Amino acid sequence: MRPPAGLRERHIRFIALGGAIGAGLFLGSGAALHSAGPTLLAAYAASGLAVFMICRAMGELILARPSPGAFADYATDFIGPWAGYFTGWSYWLIWMLAGIAEITAAGVFMRFWFPDLPQWVTALCAVAVLGAVNLTSTRLFGELEFWLVLVKVLTVIALILGGAFILLTGFHRPPQAGPATLIVGGLLPHGWGGLLHALPIAIFGFGGVEMIGLAVQDGADPRRSAPKVINGVIWRILVFYIGALAVIMMIFPWTQLDPRQSPFVAVFASLGLPAAAGVINAVVLTAALSSCNSGLYSASRMLAALARQGQAPSSLAARADHRVPTRAVLVSIAGLGLGVALNYALPDRAFGYLVSALAALILWIWGVILVSHLRYRRRLAALGQAPGAFAMPGGVGANVATLGFLVLVAAILALDPASQMIFAIAAGWFALLAIIYRLTRPR
């Protein structure tokens, strides 16, 4: 019997949105546009389609067999216990590192208003408040995340509408602004090679949407909510990303964007918004807290799922009446606290390398979802059964094509000298997991 529902459908939808719309869109989009230009829009379109297919593969598995550990449990069931072990612990590490990076960034953002405030004070307060929320109840977590994400969503909508107002009315409109500005230098200013190198930038912008698989398990009816959330959220994210970036490039030529400045600040400043930089700083602070909040939720649920599979201490699986795996949350809070301390102790470059390894781990998670789906379809075929009502569009062929897309992104990163370190770190992590798994697995 399922415990009382913790998350409503609007919570689940916004959790998925929040996972993909992060501080990078508000702060890093200037650098991305400056390096890739209009090619980035095509990269987002292709990446969005690939991530939609990944989520549909996961959705088919959710409807076939709802499971609290989602893709980690499916990896165990359809690939093998080792795959579930590697996937679950890798996903926990992803959100630990991402959470540490976000709350550290929150300390930087707070110094915009309070220059003398030590960064560790903000980080400690963030961990304490978000930890308390996650310990109180799943519903409270969902409500807080809903409002944090709403700030991000409204900011993106405001940019799109405000940019359209500038373009249509001529209000504070730069002389060169207009649709032609969008394609300064051509549609592929850096050739096909530029498009390929823009793919990793784009696809990792969607990192976090896979937490739909965990969030729907905390709803009243995963089989009912998963199709609605998956079908709606990906397209909203795609519209937000492509719409916002297209508006920015129609107002300011991408060749003139300052990679060190947020283009959101430039657009809002053009609208005459006082203290535009302060407004965007508040938004990215909200984005950082939102990411850490959802990361703490995802990490604790995955840790509890590992415990239920016998791949983590069994005590971590216990849930209180308010649906919270309290011990798993406490361990994850401790991980964030320890990580923040290490972040200040380690050289900036060393911690930066650890965070950059998230790219390889995210590709692993998405690849495991697709392979699990392939194995599931193979099992159905062996039993002579047809896929369910929420089958992945295109079936096995679309799955293989999407898997090939992920391999292409991995190859692009592996061939780039600046990115090769992330695979070395990921390989070291998997080697460590292999040793621990071999020593601790049941005989």
Short mmCIF file of C-alpha atoms in Angstrom, two decimals:
data_model
loop_
_atom_site.label_atom_id
_atom_site.label_comp_id
_atom_site.label_asym_id
_atom_site.label_seq_id
_atom_site.Cartn_x
_atom_site.Cartn_y
_atom_site.Cartn_z
CA MET A 1 0.00 0.00 0.00
CA ARG A 2 1.35 3.43 -1.00
CA PRO A 3 1.78 5.97 1.81
CA PRO A 4 -0.28 9.17 1.63
CA ALA A 5 0.63 11.30 -1.35
CA GLY A 6 3.33 13.87 -0.78
CA LEU A 7 3.64 15.74 -4.08
CA ARG A 8 0.89 17.19 -6.21
CA GLU A 9 1.07 17.27 -9.99
CA ARG A 10 2.02 20.97 -10.07
CA HIS A 11 4.89 20.21 -7.68
CA ILE A 12 6.19 17.43 -9.92
CA ARG A 13 5.92 19.57 -13.05
CA PHE A 14 7.83 22.45 -11.49
CA ILE A 15 10.45 20.18 -9.94
CA ALA A 16 11.27 18.97 -13.45
CA LEU A 17 11.28 22.53 -14.81
CA GLY A 18 13.52 23.70 -12.00
CA GLY A 19 16.00 20.91 -12.58
CA ALA A 20 16.61 22.13 -16.13
CA ILE A 21 16.30 25.92 -15.75
CA GLY A 22 19.31 26.71 -13.62
CA ALA A 23 21.60 29.62 -12.92
CA GLY A 24 23.51 28.73 -16.09
CA LEU A 25 20.72 30.09 -18.29
CA PHE A 26 20.80 33.46 -16.52
CA LEU A 27 24.57 33.78 -16.09
CA GLY A 28 26.20 31.48 -18.63
CA SER A 29 24.04 32.09 -21.69
CA GLY A 30 26.12 35.12 -22.70
CA ALA A 31 29.30 33.04 -22.94
CA ALA A 32 27.46 30.23 -24.75
CA LEU A 33 25.95 32.60 -27.32
CA HIS A 34 29.26 34.41 -27.79
CA SER A 35 31.03 31.14 -28.63
CA ALA A 36 28.31 29.39 -30.67
CA GLY A 37 25.97 32.07 -32.02
CA PRO A 38 22.70 31.00 -33.70
CA THR A 39 24.08 27.46 -33.94
CA LEU A 40 23.18 27.13 -30.27
CA LEU A 41 19.45 27.26 -31.10
CA ALA A 42 19.77 24.25 -33.41
CA ALA A 43 21.81 22.46 -30.75
CA TYR A 44 19.08 23.09 -28.16
CA ALA A 45 16.41 21.81 -30.55
CA ALA A 46 18.33 18.59 -31.26
CA SER A 47 19.23 18.10 -27.60
CA GLY A 48 15.68 18.80 -26.48
CA LEU A 49 14.36 16.10 -28.79
CA ALA A 50 16.95 13.63 -27.46
CA VAL A 51 16.10 14.38 -23.83
CA PHE A 52 12.38 14.10 -24.61
CA MET A 53 13.03 10.60 -25.98
CA ILE A 54 15.01 9.70 -22.84
CA CYS A 55 12.13 10.86 -20.65
CA ARG A 56 9.61 8.96 -22.77
CA ALA A 57 11.70 5.79 -22.40
CA MET A 58 11.71 6.35 -18.65
CA GLY A 59 7.99 7.11 -18.70
CA GLU A 60 7.24 3.80 -20.40
CA LEU A 61 9.17 2.01 -17.67
CA ILE A 62 7.39 3.98 -14.92
CA LEU A 63 3.96 3.01 -16.24
CA ALA A 64 5.02 -0.61 -16.63
CA ARG A 65 6.39 -0.89 -13.10
CA PRO A 66 6.42 2.14 -10.76
CA SER A 67 9.45 1.93 -8.48
CA PRO A 68 10.76 4.43 -5.88
CA GLY A 69 14.31 4.22 -7.22
CA ALA A 70 13.17 4.82 -10.80
CA PHE A 71 16.07 4.45 -13.25
CA ALA A 72 18.42 2.90 -10.66
CA ASP A 73 15.85 0.18 -9.93
CA TYR A 74 15.26 -0.34 -13.65
CA ALA A 75 19.00 -0.72 -14.17
CA THR A 76 19.04 -3.43 -11.49
CA ASP A 77 16.03 -5.20 -12.98
CA PHE A 78 16.95 -5.08 -16.67
CA ILE A 79 20.76 -4.80 -16.80
CA GLY A 80 22.00 -6.23 -13.51
CA PRO A 81 22.58 -5.37 -9.83
CA TRP A 82 25.97 -3.86 -10.65
CA ALA A 83 24.32 -1.36 -13.04
CA GLY A 84 21.80 -0.32 -10.39
CA TYR A 85 24.62 0.10 -7.87
CA PHE A 86 26.73 2.22 -10.23
CA THR A 87 23.72 4.29 -11.33
CA GLY A 88 22.29 4.93 -7.87
CA TRP A 89 25.55 5.96 -6.25
CA SER A 90 26.56 8.03 -9.29
CA TYR A 91 23.26 9.90 -9.15
CA TRP A 92 23.73 10.56 -5.45
CA LEU A 93 27.22 11.94 -6.19
CA ILE A 94 25.86 14.10 -9.03
CA TRP A 95 23.51 15.93 -6.70
CA MET A 96 26.03 16.15 -3.89
CA LEU A 97 28.57 17.87 -6.16
CA ALA A 98 25.93 20.00 -7.87
CA GLY A 99 24.45 21.01 -4.51
CA ILE A 100 27.85 21.94 -3.13
CA ALA A 101 28.58 24.06 -6.20
CA GLU A 102 25.18 25.78 -5.97
CA ILE A 103 25.31 26.71 -2.29
CA THR A 104 28.89 27.89 -2.72
CA ALA A 105 27.66 30.07 -5.59
CA ALA A 106 24.85 31.32 -3.35
CA GLY A 107 27.51 32.72 -1.04
CA VAL A 108 29.02 34.62 -3.97
CA PHE A 109 25.62 35.99 -5.00
CA MET A 110 24.86 37.22 -1.46
CA ARG A 111 28.08 39.25 -1.47
CA PHE A 112 26.56 41.37 -4.25
CA TRP A 113 24.55 43.08 -1.47
CA PHE A 114 26.75 42.23 1.53
CA PRO A 115 30.39 42.40 0.37
CA ASP A 116 31.80 41.60 3.81
CA LEU A 117 29.60 38.56 4.46
CA PRO A 118 31.73 35.39 4.55
CA GLN A 119 30.62 32.91 1.88
CA TRP A 120 30.53 30.04 4.35
CA VAL A 121 27.82 31.80 6.40
CA THR A 122 25.44 31.82 3.43
CA ALA A 123 26.34 28.23 2.57
CA LEU A 124 25.74 27.06 6.14
CA CYS A 125 22.40 28.89 6.37
CA ALA A 126 21.31 27.44 3.03
CA VAL A 127 22.13 23.88 4.10
CA ALA A 128 20.35 24.37 7.44
CA VAL A 129 17.15 25.84 5.97
CA LEU A 130 16.88 23.48 2.99
CA GLY A 131 17.76 20.53 5.19
CA ALA A 132 15.02 21.44 7.66
CA VAL A 133 12.49 21.75 4.84
CA ASN A 134 13.44 18.36 3.38
CA LEU A 135 13.23 16.75 6.81
CA THR A 136 9.81 18.20 7.63
CA SER A 137 7.69 16.70 4.85
CA THR A 138 7.72 15.87 1.16
CA ARG A 139 4.76 18.21 0.64
CA LEU A 140 6.65 21.15 2.20
CA PHE A 141 9.65 20.44 -0.02
CA GLY A 142 7.39 20.42 -3.08
CA GLU A 143 5.72 23.69 -2.08
CA LEU A 144 9.03 25.49 -1.51
CA GLU A 145 10.41 24.19 -4.80
CA PHE A 146 7.26 25.27 -6.63
CA TRP A 147 7.69 28.90 -5.55
CA LEU A 148 11.45 28.96 -6.13
CA VAL A 149 10.99 27.61 -9.65
CA LEU A 150 8.13 30.03 -10.30
CA VAL A 151 10.57 32.92 -9.84
CA LYS A 152 12.83 31.46 -12.55
CA VAL A 153 9.95 30.74 -14.92
CA LEU A 154 8.46 34.22 -14.55
CA THR A 155 11.89 35.78 -15.16
CA VAL A 156 12.31 33.88 -18.44
CA ILE A 157 8.76 34.80 -19.51
CA ALA A 158 9.45 38.44 -18.60
CA LEU A 159 12.59 38.42 -20.74
CA ILE A 160 10.75 36.95 -23.74
CA LEU A 161 7.82 39.38 -23.44
CA GLY A 162 10.05 42.35 -22.63
CA GLY A 163 12.33 41.57 -25.55
CA ALA A 164 9.34 41.26 -27.88
CA PHE A 165 8.12 44.65 -26.60
CA ILE A 166 11.48 46.24 -27.45
CA LEU A 167 11.49 44.70 -30.93
CA LEU A 168 7.88 45.56 -31.77
CA THR A 169 7.65 49.08 -30.33
CA GLY A 170 11.20 50.32 -30.79
CA PHE A 171 11.39 51.23 -27.08
CA HIS A 172 15.12 51.66 -26.30
CA ARG A 173 15.74 49.44 -29.31
CA PRO A 174 19.38 49.22 -30.47
CA PRO A 175 19.76 50.41 -34.09
CA GLN A 176 20.75 46.98 -35.40
CA ALA A 177 18.05 45.02 -33.55
CA GLY A 178 15.68 42.82 -35.52
CA PRO A 179 15.31 39.31 -36.98
CA ALA A 180 18.36 39.82 -39.22
CA THR A 181 20.53 40.27 -36.13
CA LEU A 182 19.69 36.69 -35.17
CA ILE A 183 21.75 35.28 -38.05
CA VAL A 184 24.69 37.66 -38.16
CA GLY A 185 27.51 35.66 -39.72
CA GLY A 186 25.11 33.05 -41.12
CA LEU A 187 23.17 30.17 -39.61
CA LEU A 188 26.36 28.17 -39.07
CA PRO A 189 29.02 30.84 -38.45
CA HIS A 190 31.52 28.24 -37.23
CA GLY A 191 30.48 25.53 -39.70
CA TRP A 192 29.24 22.06 -38.83
CA GLY A 193 32.09 21.72 -36.37
CA GLY A 194 30.65 24.64 -34.42
CA LEU A 195 27.28 22.89 -34.27
CA LEU A 196 28.90 19.72 -32.93
CA HIS A 197 30.76 21.64 -30.25
CA ALA A 198 27.54 23.42 -29.25
CA LEU A 199 25.77 20.10 -28.55
CA PRO A 200 27.39 19.48 -25.13
CA ILE A 201 26.57 23.06 -24.05
CA ALA A 202 22.94 22.52 -25.02
CA ILE A 203 22.29 19.00 -23.80
CA PHE A 204 23.67 19.59 -20.32
CA GLY A 205 21.25 22.50 -20.03
CA PHE A 206 18.58 19.81 -19.68
CA GLY A 207 20.41 18.01 -16.88
CA GLY A 208 18.03 17.39 -14.00
CA VAL A 209 14.85 16.55 -15.93
CA GLU A 210 15.39 12.86 -15.14
CA MET A 211 14.37 13.60 -11.56
CA ILE A 212 10.80 13.35 -12.90
CA GLY A 213 11.31 9.61 -12.43
CA LEU A 214 11.85 10.07 -8.69
CA ALA A 215 9.31 12.84 -8.12
CA VAL A 216 6.33 11.04 -9.70
CA GLN A 217 6.88 8.16 -7.26
CA ASP A 218 6.02 10.58 -4.43
CA GLY A 219 2.74 11.55 -6.08
CA ALA A 220 -0.66 9.96 -5.57
CA ASP A 221 -0.69 8.08 -8.89
CA PRO A 222 2.58 7.79 -10.86
CA ARG A 223 0.84 6.08 -13.77
CA ARG A 224 -1.51 9.03 -14.21
CA SER A 225 0.89 11.91 -13.56
CA ALA A 226 3.99 10.68 -15.43
CA PRO A 227 2.55 11.01 -18.99
CA LYS A 228 1.20 14.51 -18.31
CA VAL A 229 4.41 15.78 -16.76
CA ILE A 230 6.78 14.21 -19.29
CA ASN A 231 4.81 15.31 -22.35
CA GLY A 232 4.41 18.87 -21.09
CA VAL A 233 7.63 19.75 -19.32
CA ILE A 234 10.20 19.08 -22.06
CA TRP A 235 8.45 21.32 -24.56
CA ARG A 236 8.11 24.11 -22.02
CA ILE A 237 11.83 23.93 -21.30
CA LEU A 238 12.59 23.97 -25.02
CA VAL A 239 10.38 27.03 -25.59
CA PHE A 240 11.94 28.82 -22.62
CA TYR A 241 15.53 28.17 -23.74
CA ILE A 242 15.09 28.77 -27.46
CA GLY A 243 12.64 31.64 -26.96
CA ALA A 244 14.87 33.46 -24.48
CA LEU A 245 18.07 32.99 -26.49
CA ALA A 246 16.40 33.97 -29.78
CA VAL A 247 15.04 37.19 -28.26
CA ILE A 248 18.46 38.05 -26.84
CA MET A 249 20.15 37.53 -30.22
CA MET A 250 17.52 39.62 -32.05
CA ILE A 251 18.24 42.55 -29.73
CA PHE A 252 22.02 42.24 -29.41
CA PRO A 253 24.28 40.73 -32.11
CA TRP A 254 25.77 37.57 -30.63
CA THR A 255 29.23 38.69 -31.76
CA GLN A 256 28.98 41.71 -29.45
CA LEU A 257 27.72 39.93 -26.33
CA ASP A 258 30.05 40.19 -23.36
CA PRO A 259 30.65 36.58 -22.20
CA ARG A 260 31.27 37.90 -18.67
CA GLN A 261 27.87 39.61 -18.39
CA SER A 262 24.39 38.15 -18.16
CA PRO A 263 22.39 39.03 -21.30
CA PHE A 264 19.31 39.04 -19.07
CA VAL A 265 20.75 42.08 -17.30
CA ALA A 266 21.31 43.81 -20.65
CA VAL A 267 17.72 43.20 -21.82
CA PHE A 268 16.13 44.34 -18.55
CA ALA A 269 18.41 47.39 -18.46
CA SER A 270 17.20 48.27 -21.98
CA LEU A 271 13.64 48.20 -20.64
CA GLY A 272 14.64 50.81 -18.10
CA LEU A 273 14.40 48.46 -15.15
CA PRO A 274 16.25 50.06 -12.24
CA ALA A 275 18.88 47.90 -10.61
CA ALA A 276 18.61 45.25 -13.35
CA ALA A 277 21.82 43.63 -12.13
CA GLY A 278 20.40 43.34 -8.62
CA VAL A 279 17.18 41.78 -9.89
CA ILE A 280 19.03 39.13 -11.90
CA ASN A 281 21.35 38.48 -8.96
CA ALA A 282 18.27 37.77 -6.84
CA VAL A 283 16.97 35.41 -9.53
CA VAL A 284 20.22 33.45 -9.79
CA LEU A 285 20.35 33.23 -5.98
CA THR A 286 16.86 31.74 -6.13
CA ALA A 287 17.99 29.41 -8.93
CA ALA A 288 20.94 28.20 -6.86
CA LEU A 289 18.75 27.51 -3.82
CA SER A 290 16.17 25.76 -6.00
CA SER A 291 18.79 23.49 -7.53
CA CYS A 292 20.22 22.62 -4.12
CA ASN A 293 16.73 21.98 -2.73
CA SER A 294 15.74 19.59 -5.52
CA GLY A 295 19.20 18.03 -5.44
CA LEU A 296 18.89 17.24 -1.73
CA TYR A 297 15.49 15.68 -2.40
CA SER A 298 16.77 13.57 -5.32
CA ALA A 299 19.93 12.46 -3.52
CA SER A 300 18.03 11.33 -0.42
CA ARG A 301 15.41 9.42 -2.43
CA MET A 302 18.10 7.66 -4.42
CA LEU A 303 20.00 6.78 -1.25
CA ALA A 304 16.82 5.29 0.24
CA ALA A 305 16.22 3.33 -2.97
CA LEU A 306 19.76 1.92 -2.82
CA ALA A 307 19.09 0.83 0.76
CA ARG A 308 15.91 -0.98 -0.30
CA GLN A 309 17.95 -2.86 -2.92
CA GLY A 310 20.53 -3.88 -0.32
CA GLN A 311 23.15 -1.61 -1.93
CA ALA A 312 23.37 0.82 1.01
CA PRO A 313 22.79 0.37 4.77
CA SER A 314 19.20 -0.85 5.22
CA SER A 315 18.49 1.74 7.93
CA LEU A 316 18.57 4.48 5.26
CA ALA A 317 15.39 3.09 3.66
CA ALA A 318 13.13 3.92 6.62
CA ARG A 319 10.46 6.52 5.92
CA ALA A 320 8.58 8.56 8.49
CA ASP A 321 4.82 9.17 8.37
CA HIS A 322 5.42 12.31 6.29
CA ARG A 323 7.02 10.18 3.50
CA VAL A 324 10.52 11.45 4.27
CA PRO A 325 13.44 8.97 4.37
CA THR A 326 14.82 10.85 7.35
CA ARG A 327 18.15 9.08 7.70
CA ALA A 328 18.87 9.30 3.98
CA VAL A 329 18.15 13.04 4.13
CA LEU A 330 20.46 13.46 7.14
CA VAL A 331 23.29 11.61 5.39
CA SER A 332 22.82 13.79 2.30
CA ILE A 333 22.80 16.95 4.44
CA ALA A 334 26.05 15.79 6.04
CA GLY A 335 27.46 15.18 2.56
CA LEU A 336 26.62 18.74 1.54
CA GLY A 337 28.13 20.17 4.71
CA LEU A 338 31.33 18.16 4.33
CA GLY A 339 31.49 19.07 0.66
CA VAL A 340 31.25 22.78 1.38
CA ALA A 341 34.12 22.48 3.86
CA LEU A 342 36.21 20.57 1.30
CA ASN A 343 35.37 23.13 -1.35
CA TYR A 344 37.01 25.83 0.73
CA ALA A 345 39.96 23.57 1.58
CA LEU A 346 40.66 22.32 -1.94
CA PRO A 347 42.18 24.55 -4.62
CA ASP A 348 39.53 26.06 -6.91
CA ARG A 349 40.82 24.11 -9.90
CA ALA A 350 40.63 20.75 -8.09
CA PHE A 351 37.00 21.22 -7.08
CA GLY A 352 36.19 22.57 -10.53
CA TYR A 353 37.46 19.33 -12.06
CA LEU A 354 35.20 17.31 -9.75
CA VAL A 355 32.13 19.34 -10.72
CA SER A 356 32.99 19.11 -14.42
CA ALA A 357 32.90 15.31 -14.11
CA LEU A 358 29.13 15.65 -13.67
CA ALA A 359 28.84 15.79 -17.46
CA ALA A 360 30.16 12.24 -17.86
CA LEU A 361 27.97 10.97 -15.02
CA ILE A 362 24.82 12.55 -16.48
CA LEU A 363 25.55 10.87 -19.82
CA TRP A 364 25.89 7.58 -17.90
CA ILE A 365 22.50 8.05 -16.19
CA TRP A 366 20.73 8.87 -19.45
CA GLY A 367 22.46 6.01 -21.25
CA VAL A 368 21.39 3.56 -18.54
CA ILE A 369 17.76 4.70 -18.91
CA LEU A 370 17.88 3.95 -22.63
CA VAL A 371 19.63 0.59 -22.25
CA SER A 372 17.14 -0.42 -19.52
CA HIS A 373 14.32 0.44 -21.91
CA LEU A 374 15.90 -1.65 -24.67
CA ARG A 375 16.22 -4.62 -22.32
CA TYR A 376 12.61 -4.13 -21.21
CA ARG A 377 11.41 -4.14 -24.82
CA ARG A 378 13.46 -7.27 -25.50
CA ARG A 379 11.80 -8.97 -22.52
CA LEU A 380 8.36 -7.95 -23.79
CA ALA A 381 9.14 -9.36 -27.23
CA ALA A 382 10.31 -12.66 -25.70
CA LEU A 383 6.99 -12.91 -23.85
CA GLY A 384 5.01 -12.00 -26.95
CA GLN A 385 3.58 -8.88 -25.30
CA ALA A 386 3.00 -5.43 -26.82
CA PRO A 387 4.19 -2.14 -25.25
CA GLY A 388 1.72 -0.23 -23.10
CA ALA A 389 -0.28 2.90 -23.90
CA PHE A 390 2.60 5.31 -23.11
CA ALA A 391 5.15 3.63 -25.37
CA MET A 392 8.24 5.56 -26.45
CA PRO A 393 7.60 7.14 -29.89
CA GLY A 394 9.57 5.30 -32.54
CA GLY A 395 10.21 2.38 -30.24
CA VAL A 396 13.54 0.58 -30.40
CA GLY A 397 14.71 2.52 -33.46
CA ALA A 398 14.25 5.88 -31.74
CA ASN A 399 15.95 4.49 -28.63
CA VAL A 400 19.04 3.39 -30.58
CA ALA A 401 19.18 6.75 -32.40
CA THR A 402 19.01 8.63 -29.09
CA LEU A 403 21.69 6.40 -27.61
CA GLY A 404 23.83 7.19 -30.65
CA PHE A 405 23.29 10.90 -30.00
CA LEU A 406 24.63 10.50 -26.45
CA VAL A 407 27.64 8.59 -27.79
CA LEU A 408 28.26 11.47 -30.22
CA VAL A 409 28.20 14.01 -27.37
CA ALA A 410 30.57 11.82 -25.34
CA ALA A 411 32.93 11.54 -28.33
CA ILE A 412 32.93 15.32 -28.83
CA LEU A 413 33.89 15.81 -25.19
CA ALA A 414 36.49 13.02 -25.27
CA LEU A 415 38.21 14.53 -28.33
CA ASP A 416 38.35 18.01 -26.78
CA PRO A 417 41.57 18.35 -24.75
CA ALA A 418 39.80 20.77 -22.39
CA SER A 419 37.20 18.11 -21.51
CA GLN A 420 39.29 14.95 -21.33
CA MET A 421 39.92 15.31 -17.61
CA ILE A 422 36.22 14.71 -16.85
CA PHE A 423 36.40 11.20 -18.27
CA ALA A 424 39.52 10.42 -16.27
CA ILE A 425 37.74 11.48 -13.07
CA ALA A 426 34.60 9.53 -14.01
CA ALA A 427 36.72 6.45 -14.76
CA GLY A 428 38.34 6.76 -11.33
CA TRP A 429 34.90 7.01 -9.72
CA PHE A 430 33.63 3.91 -11.52
CA ALA A 431 36.80 2.02 -10.59
CA LEU A 432 36.19 2.91 -6.93
CA LEU A 433 32.56 1.76 -7.19
CA ALA A 434 33.67 -1.50 -8.82
CA ILE A 435 36.05 -2.24 -5.94
CA ILE A 436 33.46 -1.42 -3.26
CA TYR A 437 30.76 -3.40 -5.07
CA ARG A 438 33.00 -6.44 -5.36
CA LEU A 439 33.89 -6.27 -1.65
CA THR A 440 30.35 -5.69 -0.37
CA ARG A 441 28.00 -7.58 -2.72
CA PRO A 442 26.20 -10.60 -1.24
CA ARG A 443 27.92 -13.90 -2.01
#
